[in-house]
Amino acid sequence: MPDNRHEITLGVLNAVHDNSNITQRSMAGELGIALGLTNAYLKRCIKKGLIKVRQVPANRYTYFLTAQGFSEKSRLTGAYLAQGFQFYRIARAQCSDIFATCAERSLHRIALHGLTDLAEIAVLCARDHSVELVAIIDPSSQLDSYSGIPVIAEAGSDVDFDAIVITDLGNPQRAYDALTQRFGSKQVFAPEILKIKPADGS
């Protein structure tokens, strides 16, 4: 996944490019980060010569991208997209390996845990294997279904599945630990890209 620092820097540069009169508070809201962190990144961009600041009446400021700032914005955008594609390629290959393993072990009815970008990749990948996605477990989702697959709040007895694949990007380790404790490590799978530490003895 893209480096978080570079992602925030790109967000700051994009925000200034879109609106030179943007306030730091509005920028923080757009980026979903604290005001203090926004201020720190903005100062860093100014110090690096990526952004120029000009004071206007009523103690307001306007921000402008420099030529160097435009160049850096283009570079970071390219890097972000390239890393995003790399995540997709790696995740798809690893999900494919998991589904192939499940099919070999006659684990055909699969549930996903976490309605995320990784789950969307898994849904596409499952079509190439003799497995059926019977549910997506996500307690925070407001959806009833995704791509024709029921979305449920928890792995209860109302859904019959043979295995669960972790697609949670928020706290995949916690999800894995809880599910392996409940269902056993032989029924729970996770793509290597999530860097999950396997259950003891698995």
Coordinates of C-alpha atoms in Angstrom, one line a residue:
M1 CA 0.0 0.0 0.0
P2 CA 1.2 3.6 -0.6
D3 CA 3.4 5.2 2.1
N4 CA 1.1 7.2 4.4
R5 CA 3.4 10.2 4.6
H6 CA 3.5 10.4 0.8
E7 CA -0.3 10.0 0.7
I8 CA -0.8 13.0 3.1
T9 CA 1.7 15.1 1.2
L10 CA -0.1 14.3 -2.1
G11 CA -3.4 15.2 -0.4
V12 CA -2.1 18.6 0.7
L13 CA -0.7 19.4 -2.8
N14 CA -4.0 18.3 -4.4
A15 CA -6.0 20.5 -1.9
V16 CA -3.9 23.6 -2.6
H17 CA -4.1 22.9 -6.4
D18 CA -7.9 22.7 -6.2
N19 CA -8.4 25.7 -4.0
S20 CA -5.7 28.3 -3.2
N21 CA -8.0 29.9 -0.6
I22 CA -8.5 26.7 1.4
T23 CA -8.2 27.0 5.2
Q24 CA -6.1 24.5 7.2
R25 CA -9.2 23.4 9.0
S26 CA -11.0 22.7 5.7
M27 CA -7.9 20.9 4.5
A28 CA -7.8 18.7 7.6
G29 CA -11.4 17.8 7.1
E30 CA -10.8 16.8 3.5
L31 CA -7.8 14.7 4.3
G32 CA -9.4 13.2 7.4
I33 CA -6.4 14.0 9.7
A34 CA -5.9 16.3 12.7
L35 CA -5.5 20.0 12.3
G36 CA -2.0 19.9 13.9
L37 CA -0.8 17.2 11.5
T38 CA -2.2 19.2 8.5
N39 CA -0.3 22.3 9.7
A40 CA 2.9 20.2 10.1
Y41 CA 2.7 18.8 6.5
L42 CA 1.8 22.2 5.1
K43 CA 4.8 23.8 6.7
R44 CA 7.0 21.0 5.4
C45 CA 5.7 21.6 1.9
I46 CA 6.4 25.3 2.2
K47 CA 9.9 24.6 3.5
K48 CA 10.7 22.2 0.7
G49 CA 9.6 24.9 -1.8
L50 CA 6.5 22.9 -3.0
I51 CA 4.0 25.5 -1.9
K52 CA 4.2 29.3 -1.6
V53 CA 2.0 31.1 1.0
R54 CA 0.7 34.7 0.7
Q55 CA -1.0 36.6 3.5
V56 CA -4.2 38.5 2.5
P57 CA -6.4 40.8 4.5
A58 CA -8.2 39.7 7.7
N59 CA -5.3 37.4 8.7
R60 CA -6.1 34.9 5.9
Y61 CA -3.6 33.1 3.7
T62 CA -3.6 31.8 0.2
Y63 CA -1.5 28.9 -1.0
F64 CA 0.0 28.3 -4.4
L65 CA 1.8 25.3 -5.9
T66 CA 5.3 26.2 -7.2
A67 CA 6.7 24.6 -10.4
Q68 CA 8.5 22.1 -8.0
G69 CA 5.2 21.5 -6.3
F70 CA 3.5 20.6 -9.6
S71 CA 6.3 18.3 -10.4
E72 CA 6.2 16.6 -7.0
K73 CA 2.4 16.2 -7.2
S74 CA 2.7 14.5 -10.6
R75 CA 5.5 12.2 -9.2
L76 CA 3.5 11.2 -6.1
T77 CA 0.3 10.6 -8.2
G78 CA 2.2 8.3 -10.5
A79 CA 3.8 6.4 -7.5
Y80 CA 0.4 6.2 -5.7
L81 CA -1.3 4.7 -8.8
A82 CA 1.6 2.3 -9.4
Q83 CA 1.6 1.1 -5.8
G84 CA -2.2 0.7 -6.0
F85 CA -1.9 -1.5 -9.1
Q86 CA 0.9 -3.5 -7.4
F87 CA -1.4 -4.1 -4.4
Y88 CA -4.2 -5.3 -6.8
R89 CA -1.9 -7.6 -8.7
I90 CA -0.4 -9.2 -5.5
A91 CA -3.7 -9.4 -3.7
R92 CA -5.4 -11.1 -6.7
A93 CA -2.6 -13.7 -7.0
Q94 CA -2.7 -14.5 -3.3
C95 CA -6.5 -14.7 -3.2
S96 CA -6.3 -17.0 -6.2
D97 CA -3.9 -19.3 -4.4
I98 CA -6.2 -19.4 -1.3
F99 CA -9.3 -20.3 -3.4
A100 CA -7.3 -23.0 -5.3
T101 CA -6.2 -24.5 -1.9
C102 CA -9.8 -24.3 -0.6
A103 CA -11.1 -26.1 -3.7
E104 CA -8.4 -28.8 -3.4
R105 CA -9.5 -29.4 0.2
S106 CA -13.2 -29.5 -0.7
L107 CA -13.8 -26.2 1.1
H108 CA -16.2 -24.8 -1.5
R109 CA -18.5 -22.5 0.5
I110 CA -16.4 -19.5 1.4
A111 CA -17.2 -16.4 3.6
L112 CA -15.1 -13.2 3.4
H113 CA -14.4 -11.2 6.6
G114 CA -14.3 -7.5 5.8
L115 CA -16.1 -5.6 3.0
T116 CA -13.0 -3.7 1.7
D117 CA -11.0 -3.2 -1.5
L118 CA -9.4 -6.6 -0.8
A119 CA -12.9 -8.2 -0.6
E120 CA -13.7 -6.7 -4.0
I121 CA -10.6 -8.2 -5.5
A122 CA -11.5 -11.6 -3.8
V123 CA -15.0 -11.5 -5.3
L124 CA -13.6 -11.0 -8.8
C125 CA -11.0 -13.7 -8.2
A126 CA -13.5 -16.3 -6.9
R127 CA -15.2 -16.5 -10.2
D128 CA -12.1 -18.3 -11.6
H129 CA -12.3 -21.1 -9.1
S130 CA -14.8 -23.8 -8.0
V131 CA -15.8 -22.0 -4.9
E132 CA -18.9 -20.1 -3.9
L133 CA -18.8 -16.9 -1.8
V134 CA -21.8 -17.3 0.5
A135 CA -21.4 -14.2 2.7
I136 CA -19.3 -11.2 3.5
I137 CA -19.0 -10.6 7.2
D138 CA -18.7 -6.9 8.2
P139 CA -20.4 -5.5 11.3
S140 CA -19.7 -1.9 10.2
S141 CA -21.3 -2.2 6.8
Q142 CA -24.7 -0.7 6.0
L143 CA -25.2 -2.9 2.9
D144 CA -27.4 -5.9 2.8
S145 CA -25.5 -7.4 -0.1
Y146 CA -22.5 -6.8 -2.4
S147 CA -22.3 -8.2 -5.9
G148 CA -25.2 -10.5 -5.1
I149 CA -23.4 -11.8 -1.9
P150 CA -25.2 -11.3 1.5
V151 CA -23.5 -9.0 3.9
I152 CA -23.9 -10.0 7.5
A153 CA -22.8 -8.6 10.8
E154 CA -21.2 -11.7 12.2
A155 CA -20.4 -15.3 11.5
G156 CA -23.5 -16.9 13.0
S157 CA -25.1 -20.3 12.6
D158 CA -27.5 -18.9 10.0
V159 CA -24.8 -19.0 7.3
D160 CA -23.3 -22.3 6.3
F161 CA -19.7 -22.0 5.2
D162 CA -16.6 -24.3 4.9
A163 CA -13.9 -21.6 5.3
I164 CA -13.4 -17.9 6.0
V165 CA -10.9 -15.6 4.1
I166 CA -9.7 -12.5 5.9
T167 CA -10.3 -9.4 3.8
D168 CA -10.3 -6.9 6.7
L169 CA -7.8 -4.1 6.2
G170 CA -8.5 -2.3 9.4
N171 CA -7.2 -4.8 12.0
P172 CA -6.8 -8.1 10.1
Q173 CA -4.7 -9.7 12.9
R174 CA -7.5 -9.2 15.5
A175 CA -10.0 -10.6 13.1
Y176 CA -7.8 -13.6 12.3
D177 CA -7.1 -14.3 16.0
A178 CA -10.8 -14.2 16.9
L179 CA -11.9 -16.4 14.0
T180 CA -9.2 -19.0 14.5
Q181 CA -10.0 -19.2 18.1
R182 CA -13.7 -19.8 17.2
F183 CA -13.4 -22.0 14.1
G184 CA -9.9 -23.3 14.1
S185 CA -6.9 -22.4 12.0
K186 CA -7.7 -24.9 9.2
Q187 CA -10.8 -23.0 8.3
V188 CA -9.4 -19.5 8.3
F189 CA -7.2 -18.2 5.5
A190 CA -5.5 -14.8 5.0
P191 CA -3.6 -13.4 2.0
E192 CA 0.1 -12.9 2.8
I193 CA -0.1 -9.2 1.9
L194 CA -1.9 -8.7 5.3
K195 CA 1.2 -9.8 7.1
I196 CA -0.8 -11.8 9.7
K197 CA 1.1 -13.9 12.3
P198 CA -0.4 -17.4 12.1
A199 CA -2.1 -19.0 15.1
D200 CA 0.2 -21.2 17.2
G201 CA 0.5 -24.7 15.9
S202 CA -1.1 -23.9 12.5

